[in-house]
CSV table of C-alpha atoms and ligand atoms in Angstrom, one decimal:
chain,number,residue,atom,x,y,z
A,1,MET,CA,-19.0,12.1,-2.6
A,2,SER,CA,-20.6,13.9,0.1
A,3,ASP,CA,-17.5,15.7,2.2
A,4,GLU,CA,-14.4,16.0,0.6
A,5,ARG,CA,-12.9,17.4,3.7
A,6,GLU,CA,-13.8,15.0,6.1
A,7,PHE,CA,-12.3,12.5,2.9
A,8,LEU,CA,-8.8,14.2,3.2
A,9,ARG,CA,-9.0,14.3,7.0
A,10,LEU,CA,-9.8,10.4,7.3
A,11,THR,CA,-6.6,9.9,4.7
A,12,ALA,CA,-4.6,11.8,7.3
A,13,ASP,CA,-5.4,9.5,9.8
A,14,LEU,CA,-4.4,6.6,7.8
A,15,ALA,CA,-1.3,8.2,6.8
A,16,ALA,CA,-0.7,8.8,10.6
A,17,ASP,CA,-1.7,5.2,11.4
A,18,PHE,CA,0.9,3.8,9.1
A,19,VAL,CA,3.9,6.5,10.4
A,20,ASP,CA,2.4,5.1,14.2
A,21,SER,CA,3.0,1.2,13.3
A,22,LEU,CA,6.8,2.1,12.2
A,23,ALA,CA,7.7,1.8,15.7
A,24,GLU,CA,6.3,-2.1,16.1
A,25,ARG,CA,5.5,-3.6,12.7
A,26,PRO,CA,7.9,-5.7,11.1
A,27,VAL,CA,10.4,-3.9,9.4
A,28,ARG,CA,10.3,-6.6,6.4
A,29,PRO,CA,7.2,-6.8,3.9
A,30,GLU,CA,4.6,-9.7,5.3
A,31,ALA,CA,3.2,-10.5,1.9
A,32,SER,CA,5.3,-11.6,-1.2
A,33,VAL,CA,4.6,-10.2,-5.1
A,34,GLU,CA,2.2,-12.6,-5.7
A,35,GLU,CA,-0.2,-12.2,-3.0
A,36,MET,CA,0.2,-8.8,-3.8
A,37,ARG,CA,-1.0,-9.4,-7.1
A,38,ARG,CA,-4.1,-11.3,-5.9
A,39,ALA,CA,-5.2,-8.7,-3.4
A,40,LEU,CA,-5.1,-5.7,-6.0
A,41,GLY,CA,-5.1,-7.2,-9.4
A,42,GLY,CA,-7.7,-8.1,-11.6
A,43,PRO,CA,-9.8,-6.2,-14.5
A,44,LEU,CA,-10.5,-2.9,-14.3
A,45,GLN,CA,-14.2,-2.4,-13.3
A,46,GLU,CA,-16.5,-0.5,-15.6
A,47,GLN,CA,-18.3,1.7,-13.2
A,48,PRO,CA,-16.8,4.7,-11.0
A,49,ARG,CA,-16.7,3.8,-7.6
A,50,ASP,CA,-16.7,5.6,-4.4
A,51,PRO,CA,-13.0,7.2,-3.3
A,52,ARG,CA,-13.4,6.5,0.5
A,53,GLU,CA,-14.0,2.8,-0.6
A,54,VAL,CA,-11.2,3.2,-3.3
A,55,ILE,CA,-8.8,4.6,-0.4
A,56,ASP,CA,-10.4,2.2,2.5
A,57,GLU,CA,-9.5,-1.1,0.2
A,58,LEU,CA,-6.4,0.2,-0.9
A,59,SER,CA,-4.9,1.3,2.2
A,60,ARG,CA,-6.3,-2.3,3.7
A,61,ALA,CA,-5.0,-4.3,0.7
A,62,THR,CA,-1.3,-2.7,0.3
A,63,GLU,CA,-0.5,-2.8,4.0
A,64,PRO,CA,1.1,-6.6,4.3
A,65,GLY,CA,3.1,-5.5,1.0
A,66,LEU,CA,4.8,-2.3,2.5
A,67,ALA,CA,8.2,-2.7,4.0
A,68,ALA,CA,8.9,-0.3,7.1
A,69,MET,CA,11.1,1.4,5.2
A,70,GLY,CA,10.9,4.5,7.1
A,71,SER,CA,11.5,2.8,10.3
A,72,GLY,CA,14.8,3.1,12.7
A,73,ARG,CA,15.6,-0.3,11.9
A,74,TYR,CA,15.7,-0.3,8.2
A,75,PHE,CA,19.4,-0.4,7.1
A,76,GLY,CA,18.7,-1.5,3.4
A,77,PHE,CA,20.0,0.5,0.4
A,78,VAL,CA,20.9,3.5,1.2
A,79,ILE,CA,17.0,4.9,1.9
A,80,GLY,CA,17.0,8.0,4.7
A,81,GLY,CA,13.5,8.4,6.1
A,82,ALA,CA,10.9,11.5,6.5
A,83,VAL,CA,11.5,14.0,8.9
A,84,PRO,CA,8.0,14.9,10.1
A,85,ALA,CA,8.1,18.7,9.0
A,86,ALA,CA,9.0,16.9,5.2
A,87,LEU,CA,6.5,14.3,5.5
A,88,ALA,CA,3.6,17.2,6.1
A,89,ALA,CA,5.2,19.4,3.5
A,90,ASP,CA,4.7,16.5,0.9
A,91,MET,CA,1.1,16.3,2.0
A,92,LEU,CA,0.7,20.1,1.0
A,93,THR,CA,2.1,19.6,-2.3
A,94,SER,CA,-0.4,17.1,-3.1
A,95,ALA,CA,-2.9,19.2,-2.0
A,96,TRP,CA,-1.5,21.9,-3.4
A,97,ASP,CA,-0.6,20.4,-7.2
A,98,GLN,CA,1.4,23.1,-8.5
A,99,ASN,CA,2.8,22.4,-11.9
A,100,ALA,CA,6.5,23.7,-11.1
A,101,ALA,CA,7.9,24.1,-14.2
A,102,LEU,CA,7.6,28.0,-14.4
A,103,ALA,CA,7.8,31.1,-11.9
A,104,LEU,CA,5.2,33.0,-13.2
A,105,PRO,CA,2.1,30.7,-12.8
A,106,THR,CA,3.3,29.7,-9.2
A,107,PRO,CA,5.8,32.2,-7.8
A,108,ALA,CA,5.8,30.1,-4.2
A,109,ALA,CA,6.9,26.8,-5.7
A,110,ALA,CA,9.5,28.5,-7.7
A,111,VAL,CA,10.8,31.3,-5.0
A,112,VAL,CA,11.1,28.0,-2.5
A,113,GLU,CA,13.4,26.2,-5.1
A,114,GLU,CA,15.9,29.2,-5.7
A,115,VAL,CA,15.8,29.7,-1.5
A,116,VAL,CA,16.6,26.1,-1.3
A,117,GLY,CA,19.0,25.9,-3.9
A,118,GLY,CA,21.1,28.4,-2.2
A,119,TRP,CA,20.9,26.6,1.4
A,120,LEU,CA,21.6,23.9,0.0
A,121,ALA,CA,24.9,24.7,-1.7
A,122,GLU,CA,26.3,26.2,1.1
A,123,LEU,CA,25.6,23.7,3.5
A,124,LEU,CA,27.0,21.2,1.1
A,125,GLY,CA,30.3,23.5,0.6
A,126,ILE,CA,29.4,24.7,-3.0
A,127,PRO,CA,30.5,27.8,-4.3
A,128,GLY,CA,27.0,29.9,-4.6
A,129,SER,CA,27.4,30.6,-7.8
A,130,ALA,CA,26.4,27.2,-9.0
A,131,SER,CA,23.5,26.7,-10.7
A,132,PHE,CA,21.3,24.0,-9.7
A,133,ALA,CA,17.9,21.4,-10.3
A,134,LEU,CA,15.9,19.5,-8.0
A,135,VAL,CA,15.0,16.4,-9.5
A,136,THR,CA,13.8,12.8,-9.0
A,137,GLY,CA,17.1,11.6,-7.5
A,138,CYS,CA,20.8,11.5,-8.0
A,139,GLN,CA,19.8,9.3,-11.5
A,140,MET,CA,18.6,12.1,-12.9
A,141,ALA,CA,21.0,14.6,-11.2
A,142,HIS,CA,23.7,12.6,-12.9
A,143,ALA,CA,22.1,13.0,-16.6
A,144,THR,CA,21.9,16.6,-16.0
A,145,CYS,CA,25.2,17.3,-14.4
A,146,LEU,CA,27.0,15.0,-17.6
A,147,ALA,CA,24.5,16.5,-20.0
A,148,ALA,CA,26.2,19.9,-19.2
A,149,ALA,CA,29.2,18.2,-19.0
A,150,ARG,CA,29.0,16.8,-22.5
A,151,HIS,CA,28.0,20.5,-24.1
A,152,HIS,CA,31.4,22.0,-22.2
A,153,VAL,CA,33.5,19.5,-23.5
A,154,LEU,CA,32.3,19.4,-27.0
A,155,ALA,CA,31.8,23.0,-26.9
A,156,GLN,CA,35.9,23.0,-26.7
A,157,VAL,CA,36.5,21.7,-29.7
A,158,GLY,CA,33.6,23.6,-31.4
A,159,HIS,CA,31.1,21.3,-31.8
A,160,ASP,CA,27.3,21.8,-30.5
A,161,VAL,CA,25.7,18.9,-29.4
A,162,GLU,CA,22.5,20.4,-28.7
A,163,ARG,CA,22.2,21.2,-33.0
A,164,ALA,CA,24.3,18.3,-34.2
A,165,GLY,CA,23.7,15.5,-31.6
A,166,LEU,CA,26.7,13.2,-31.3
A,167,ALA,CA,27.0,12.2,-34.8
A,168,GLY,CA,30.3,14.0,-36.2
A,169,ALA,CA,31.6,14.6,-32.6
A,170,PRO,CA,35.1,13.3,-31.4
A,171,PRO,CA,34.8,10.4,-28.7
A,172,ILE,CA,34.2,11.7,-25.1
A,173,ARG,CA,36.4,10.0,-22.7
A,174,VAL,CA,34.8,9.0,-19.4
A,175,VAL,CA,37.1,8.1,-16.5
A,176,ALA,CA,35.6,6.7,-13.7
A,177,GLY,CA,36.5,4.1,-11.2
A,178,ALA,CA,35.9,0.6,-11.0
A,179,LYS,CA,33.3,0.9,-7.9
A,180,ARG,CA,31.2,3.8,-9.5
A,181,HIS,CA,27.7,3.7,-9.1
A,182,GLY,CA,25.6,2.0,-11.8
A,183,THR,CA,23.6,5.1,-12.1
A,184,LEU,CA,26.5,6.8,-13.7
A,185,ASP,CA,26.3,4.3,-16.4
A,186,ARG,CA,22.9,4.6,-17.1
A,187,ALA,CA,23.1,8.4,-17.4
A,188,LEU,CA,26.2,8.0,-20.1
A,189,ARG,CA,23.4,5.4,-22.0
A,190,LEU,CA,20.8,8.1,-21.7
A,191,LEU,CA,23.2,11.0,-23.0
A,192,GLY,CA,24.6,8.9,-26.2
A,193,ILE,CA,28.0,8.6,-24.6
A,194,GLY,CA,27.7,5.2,-24.3
A,195,THR,CA,29.4,2.8,-21.3
A,196,ASP,CA,32.4,2.1,-23.9
A,197,ALA,CA,33.5,5.5,-23.2
A,198,VAL,CA,34.4,4.5,-19.8
A,199,ARG,CA,38.3,4.2,-19.0
A,200,GLU,CA,37.8,2.1,-15.9
A,201,VAL,CA,40.3,3.3,-12.8
A,202,PRO,CA,41.4,0.6,-10.6
A,203,VAL,CA,40.4,0.7,-6.6
A,204,ASP,CA,41.6,-0.4,-3.5
A,205,ASP,CA,39.8,-2.2,-1.2
A,206,GLN,CA,37.6,0.2,-0.1
A,207,GLY,CA,36.2,1.3,-3.7
A,208,ARG,CA,38.5,4.4,-4.0
A,209,MET,CA,40.5,5.4,-7.3
A,210,LEU,CA,44.2,4.4,-6.8
A,211,THR,CA,45.7,8.2,-7.3
A,212,ARG,CA,48.5,6.8,-9.2
A,213,ALA,CA,46.4,5.4,-12.1
A,214,LEU,CA,44.2,8.1,-12.3
A,215,HIS,CA,47.2,10.6,-12.7
A,216,GLU,CA,48.4,8.0,-15.4
A,217,GLU,CA,45.3,8.0,-17.0
A,218,LEU,CA,45.0,11.9,-17.5
A,219,ARG,CA,49.0,12.7,-17.3
A,220,GLY,CA,49.9,15.3,-19.9
A,221,ASP,CA,46.9,14.2,-22.1
A,222,ARG,CA,45.2,17.6,-23.3
A,223,ASN,CA,43.6,15.7,-26.5
A,224,GLY,CA,40.0,14.8,-26.5
A,225,PRO,CA,37.1,15.8,-24.5
A,226,THR,CA,37.4,14.3,-20.9
A,227,ILE,CA,35.0,13.7,-17.6
A,228,VAL,CA,36.2,12.6,-14.8
A,229,CYS,CA,33.9,10.9,-12.6
A,230,ALA,CA,34.5,11.0,-9.0
A,231,GLN,CA,32.8,9.5,-5.8
A,232,ALA,CA,32.2,11.0,-2.6
A,233,GLY,CA,30.5,7.7,-0.2
A,234,GLU,CA,30.9,4.5,-2.1
A,235,VAL,CA,27.6,2.7,-2.1
A,236,ASN,CA,28.9,-0.1,0.2
A,237,THR,CA,32.0,1.1,2.3
A,238,GLY,CA,31.0,4.5,2.1
A,239,ALA,CA,34.5,5.7,1.1
A,240,PHE,CA,35.4,8.8,-0.5
A,241,ASP,CA,37.5,8.9,-4.0
A,242,ASP,CA,41.0,11.6,-3.4
A,243,LEU,CA,39.0,14.6,-4.8
A,244,GLU,CA,42.0,16.7,-4.3
A,245,THR,CA,44.1,14.3,-7.0
A,246,ALA,CA,40.9,14.1,-8.9
A,247,ALA,CA,40.6,17.7,-9.3
A,248,ASP,CA,44.3,18.0,-9.8
A,249,ALA,CA,44.5,15.6,-12.5
A,250,THR,CA,41.0,16.8,-14.2
A,251,ARG,CA,42.5,20.0,-14.4
A,252,ASP,CA,46.0,19.0,-15.8
A,253,ALA,CA,43.9,17.1,-18.7
A,254,GLY,CA,41.4,20.4,-19.6
A,255,GLY,CA,38.5,18.2,-18.4
A,256,TRP,CA,35.4,18.2,-16.3
A,257,LEU,CA,35.1,16.9,-12.8
A,258,HIS,CA,31.8,15.2,-12.0
A,259,VAL,CA,31.2,14.2,-7.9
A,260,ASP,CA,29.0,11.3,-7.1
A,261,GLY,CA,27.7,12.4,-3.8
A,262,ALA,CA,24.7,10.9,-3.5
A,263,PHE,CA,25.0,10.7,0.5
A,264,GLY,CA,28.3,11.2,0.6
A,265,LEU,CA,28.4,15.3,-0.4
A,266,TRP,CA,26.4,15.4,3.0
A,267,ALA,CA,29.7,14.9,5.0
A,268,ALA,CA,30.2,18.6,4.2
A,269,ALA,CA,27.9,19.4,6.5
A,270,SER,CA,29.8,18.3,9.6
A,271,PRO,CA,33.1,19.7,10.8
A,272,THR,CA,34.5,16.8,11.9
A,273,LEU,CA,33.7,14.7,8.7
A,274,ARG,CA,34.3,17.8,6.3
A,275,HIS,CA,37.9,16.7,5.7
A,276,LEU,CA,36.6,13.3,3.9
A,277,ILE,CA,35.1,15.4,0.9
A,278,ALA,CA,38.5,18.4,0.7
A,279,GLY,CA,38.5,18.9,-3.2
A,280,ALA,CA,34.8,18.7,-3.7
A,281,GLU,CA,34.6,22.3,-4.1
A,282,ARG,CA,36.7,22.3,-6.9
A,283,ALA,CA,34.6,20.1,-9.4
A,284,ASP,CA,32.2,21.3,-12.1
A,285,SER,CA,29.6,19.4,-11.1
A,286,TRP,CA,27.7,17.5,-8.4
A,287,ALA,CA,25.3,15.3,-8.0
A,288,THR,CA,23.4,14.3,-5.0
A,289,ASP,CA,20.2,13.4,-2.8
A,290,ALA,CA,17.3,14.9,-0.5
A,291,HIS,CA,15.7,11.6,-0.1
A,292,LYS,CA,18.7,9.9,1.6
A,293,TRP,CA,20.3,12.0,4.0
A,294,LEU,CA,18.3,15.2,4.2
A,295,ASN,CA,15.3,12.8,5.1
A,296,VAL,CA,12.4,14.0,2.7
A,297,PRO,CA,10.3,11.6,1.3
A,298,PHE,CA,10.6,10.1,-2.0
A,299,ASP,CA,11.5,11.5,-4.9
A,300,CYS,CA,14.0,14.3,-4.7
A,301,GLY,CA,17.6,14.7,-5.8
A,302,VAL,CA,19.8,17.8,-6.5
A,303,ALA,CA,22.3,18.4,-9.4
A,304,PHE,CA,24.9,21.2,-9.0
A,305,CYS,CA,26.6,23.2,-11.8
A,306,ALA,CA,29.5,25.5,-11.6
A,307,HIS,CA,28.9,26.6,-14.9
A,308,PRO,CA,25.9,27.8,-15.2
A,309,GLU,CA,25.7,28.4,-19.0
A,310,PRO,CA,26.6,24.7,-20.1
A,311,HIS,CA,23.9,23.7,-17.6
A,312,ARG,CA,21.2,26.2,-18.9
A,313,ALA,CA,22.6,25.6,-22.8
A,314,ALA,CA,21.9,21.7,-22.2
A,315,MET,CA,18.3,21.9,-20.2
A,316,GLY,CA,16.7,25.0,-21.3
A,317,ILE,CA,13.4,25.1,-23.5
A,318,ARG,CA,11.5,27.8,-24.9
A,319,SER,CA,8.1,27.2,-26.2
A,320,ASP,CA,5.2,29.8,-27.2
A,321,TYR,CA,2.7,28.9,-25.2
A,322,LEU,CA,5.0,28.8,-22.1
A,323,LEU,CA,4.9,32.0,-19.7
A,324,HIS,CA,8.6,32.2,-19.3
A,325,ALA,CA,9.9,34.7,-16.8
A,326,GLU,CA,12.4,37.1,-17.9
A,327,PRO,CA,15.7,36.3,-16.0
A,328,GLU,CA,15.5,39.4,-13.2
A,329,ALA,CA,12.0,38.0,-12.7
A,330,GLY,CA,12.3,34.8,-11.3
A,331,ARG,CA,14.0,31.2,-12.2
A,332,ASP,CA,11.9,29.1,-14.1
A,333,PRO,CA,13.1,25.2,-13.0
A,334,VAL,CA,12.0,24.0,-16.4
A,335,ASP,CA,15.2,26.0,-17.9
A,336,TRP,CA,17.3,23.5,-15.6
A,337,ASN,CA,15.6,20.6,-15.5
A,338,PRO,CA,15.0,17.3,-17.4
A,339,GLU,CA,11.4,17.5,-16.7
A,340,HIS,CA,8.8,19.4,-18.1
A,341,SER,CA,5.5,19.2,-16.1
A,342,ARG,CA,7.0,18.5,-12.6
A,343,ARG,CA,6.1,18.0,-9.1
A,344,ALA,CA,7.1,21.1,-6.6
A,345,ARG,CA,9.8,19.3,-4.9
A,346,GLY,CA,11.1,22.3,-3.1
A,347,PHE,CA,8.4,22.6,-0.4
A,348,THR,CA,9.7,19.3,1.1
A,349,VAL,CA,13.3,20.1,1.1
A,350,TYR,CA,12.4,23.6,2.3
A,351,ALA,CA,10.6,22.0,5.2
A,352,ALA,CA,13.0,19.7,6.0
A,353,LEU,CA,15.5,22.0,6.4
A,354,ARG,CA,13.8,25.0,8.4
A,355,SER,CA,12.8,22.4,10.7
A,356,LEU,CA,16.3,21.0,11.2
A,357,GLY,CA,18.4,24.1,11.0
A,358,ARG,CA,22.0,23.9,10.1
A,359,SER,CA,23.1,22.3,13.7
A,360,GLY,CA,20.0,20.0,13.3
A,361,VAL,CA,21.5,18.8,9.7
A,362,THR,CA,24.9,18.3,11.2
A,363,GLU,CA,23.6,16.5,14.2
A,364,LEU,CA,21.7,14.0,12.2
A,365,VAL,CA,24.6,13.2,10.2
A,366,ASP,CA,26.7,13.0,13.5
A,367,ARG,CA,24.6,10.9,14.8
A,368,CYS,CA,24.4,8.4,11.7
A,369,CYS,CA,27.9,7.9,11.8
A,370,ALA,CA,28.0,7.3,15.5
A,371,HIS,CA,25.4,4.5,14.9
A,372,ALA,CA,27.6,3.0,12.2
A,373,ARG,CA,30.6,2.8,14.2
A,374,ARG,CA,28.7,1.7,17.3
A,375,PHE,CA,27.4,-0.9,14.8
A,376,ALA,CA,31.0,-1.9,13.4
A,377,LEU,CA,32.2,-2.5,16.9
A,378,GLU,CA,29.3,-4.4,18.5
A,379,LEU,CA,29.0,-6.4,15.0
A,380,GLY,CA,32.9,-7.0,15.1
A,381,ASP,CA,32.3,-9.1,18.6
A,382,LEU,CA,30.3,-11.6,17.2
A,383,PRO,CA,31.7,-14.9,16.6
A,384,GLY,CA,32.8,-15.2,13.0
A,385,CYS,CA,31.9,-11.7,12.1
A,386,GLU,CA,34.6,-9.6,9.7
A,387,ILE,CA,34.2,-5.9,9.1
A,388,LEU,CA,35.4,-5.1,5.6
A,389,ASN,CA,35.4,-1.3,5.5
A,390,ASP,CA,36.9,1.5,7.2
A,391,VAL,CA,33.7,3.2,8.9
A,392,VAL,CA,34.4,6.7,7.9
A,393,LEU,CA,30.9,7.5,7.4
A,394,ASN,CA,27.6,5.7,7.6
A,395,GLN,CA,28.1,2.7,5.8
A,396,VAL,CA,29.1,-0.9,7.6
A,397,LEU,CA,30.0,-3.7,5.4
A,398,PHE,CA,30.8,-7.2,6.6
A,399,ARG,CA,30.7,-10.9,6.5
A,400,PHE,CA,30.6,-14.1,8.8
A,401,GLU,CA,32.9,-17.1,7.9
A,402,ASP,CA,31.9,-17.9,4.6
A,403,ASP,CA,29.4,-17.0,1.6
A,404,GLU,CA,26.9,-19.7,3.0
A,405,LYS,CA,27.0,-18.7,6.6
A,406,THR,CA,26.9,-14.8,5.6
A,407,ASN,CA,23.6,-15.4,3.6
A,408,ALA,CA,22.0,-17.7,6.3
A,409,VAL,CA,22.3,-15.1,9.0
A,410,LEU,CA,21.1,-12.5,6.7
A,411,THR,CA,18.8,-14.6,5.6
A,412,ARG,CA,17.4,-15.1,9.3
A,413,VAL,CA,17.9,-11.3,10.3
A,414,GLN,CA,15.8,-10.5,7.4
A,415,ALA,CA,13.2,-12.9,8.2
A,416,GLY,CA,12.8,-12.5,11.8
A,417,GLY,CA,11.2,-8.8,10.9
A,418,GLU,CA,13.0,-7.0,13.8
A,419,ALA,CA,15.6,-5.3,11.3
A,420,TRP,CA,16.2,-5.0,7.3
A,421,MET,CA,19.3,-4.6,5.6
A,422,GLY,CA,20.6,-6.0,2.1
A,423,GLY,CA,23.6,-8.3,1.0
A,424,THR,CA,25.9,-7.4,-1.7
A,425,MET,CA,29.0,-9.1,-3.3
A,426,TRP,CA,32.5,-7.2,-2.3
A,427,ASP,CA,35.3,-7.9,-4.1
A,428,GLY,CA,34.1,-12.0,-5.2
A,429,ARG,CA,32.7,-12.8,-1.7
A,430,ALA,CA,29.1,-12.4,0.1
A,431,ALA,CA,28.8,-9.4,2.8
A,432,ILE,CA,26.2,-7.7,4.2
A,433,ARG,CA,25.7,-3.8,4.4
A,434,VAL,CA,24.1,-1.4,7.0
A,435,SER,CA,23.6,1.8,5.9
A,436,VAL,CA,22.4,4.3,8.8
A,437,THR,CA,20.4,7.5,7.2
A,438,ASN,CA,16.9,7.8,8.9
A,439,TRP,CA,16.6,10.7,11.7
A,440,ARG,CA,14.5,7.7,13.8
A,441,THR,CA,17.6,5.6,14.1
A,442,THR,CA,18.3,5.5,18.1
A,443,SER,CA,20.8,3.6,20.3
A,444,ALA,CA,17.9,0.9,21.1
A,445,ASP,CA,17.4,0.6,17.5
A,446,ILE,CA,21.1,-0.9,17.3
A,447,ASP,CA,21.1,-3.0,20.5
A,448,ARG,CA,17.7,-4.5,19.2
A,449,THR,CA,19.4,-5.0,15.6
A,450,ILE,CA,22.7,-6.6,17.6
A,451,ALA,CA,20.2,-9.1,19.5
A,452,ALA,CA,18.6,-9.6,16.4
A,453,PHE,CA,22.1,-10.8,14.9
A,454,GLU,CA,22.7,-12.8,18.3
A,455,ARG,CA,19.6,-14.6,18.0
A,456,ALA,CA,20.2,-15.4,14.4
A,457,LEU,CA,23.6,-17.1,15.1
A,458,ALA,CA,22.4,-18.9,18.1
A,459,ASP,CA,19.5,-20.5,16.1
A,460,LEU,CA,22.3,-21.2,13.4
A,461,ALA,CA,24.5,-22.8,15.8
A,462,GLY,CA,21.6,-24.9,17.5
B,501,PLP,C1,21.7,5.9,-4.4
B,501,PLP,C2,22.9,6.0,-5.0
B,501,PLP,C3,22.6,6.4,-6.3
B,501,PLP,C4,21.9,6.9,-7.0
B,501,PLP,O1,20.4,7.7,-6.4
B,501,PLP,P1,19.0,7.6,-6.9
B,501,PLP,O2,18.4,8.5,-5.9
B,501,PLP,O3,18.6,6.3,-6.6
B,501,PLP,O4,18.8,7.8,-8.2
B,501,PLP,C5,23.8,7.1,-7.2
B,501,PLP,N1,25.2,7.0,-6.3
B,501,PLP,C6,25.1,6.5,-5.2
B,501,PLP,C7,26.7,6.6,-4.9
B,501,PLP,C8,24.4,6.5,-4.3
B,501,PLP,O5,24.3,5.9,-3.0
């Protein structure tokens, strides 16, 4: 290739073209999986090709199969977005291409992680003495935290799980709500604890653990290793378990309290929402995401552990060929993470936090929640629409007269391309879920989305 610099400039232009297109391109992907297979598949050719051609073709061929997940009118799943500083930092992270496992070979990547670990703990109301890890997402944050929990509750009964594995260990009891996130179960599978270990606590109509049932499960029972998993932000309703009760009950049972706060933990950054997570600061571990509400590009999750020793015991690694820092000389990310070679995830988080500042994070969280409340008010006025959740945070869950109508309305809105959100089943009935987590979302985006629902309803009526 003639000029690598020119090539990277052109590539940055392609990236900017896509970001520009978010404002007006259809939010849904226009091409199907089958069409993408036809456009991108086929056998790998024998000979090398010019990188410029490759990137040109790649961007043109993928274009119709991309969703505008970064659009202000993408309300599916809990997706977040990318604030400009974080997106730019992500591009630089690729160019810098640091393997952020160890501090001495890349002091910049390691120190940026140290710094954001402290900033995040402070924003999220987590004790400053907590250890942390930047991981791929909340899924691996669960795996990291629950590995520390597994170490701790088994060490209490004299079992060294890192050496002996689970063979010969007493069973671990995991107490969690019926509406826990599926990634918790997968973390238990990965850790060899297994999903049969879950003692499921029944939940109310918002998905919150019933506090009496939680107390009953744990009361006076100090025999046996116990991990309690509470939730801050149910993925459909945004509801919070009563974390003071969870902390009390866990303490009485001598257990470990883990909090799934993938997006809900960010309520701590807002003085008006902070009350929702009262008690969270008493937990033993916390899992959250930066790629959701902090609006850094995929992927970045964060694990926090109130007890650095079990965290280190579960994750630490030593190899003769690695260049480990002495504790005072730097924090080696590899000792706190499940990954070995790893992307330098700290740079995007650093850029997002620097550009937003503390007040910007608060304002982002508050603004998304205000949009969600407005959604609920205006959707609730549509004929036949029923809002199913208390809109305490950024999630709105609703349905129309019956499952058929609900699905028909949703399919029409999705196909229209003006906005995108997903469906779910809530207590056996079809429902539509809206999640507001993107910094780009404006009042005009809410107007346009409500109008799309009005059109869908009119089309179905006529
Ligand atoms: C998104 C989510 C997860 C999983 O997070 P990933 O980043 O997708 O791994 C876990 N719990 C809750 C409540 C979530 O919303």
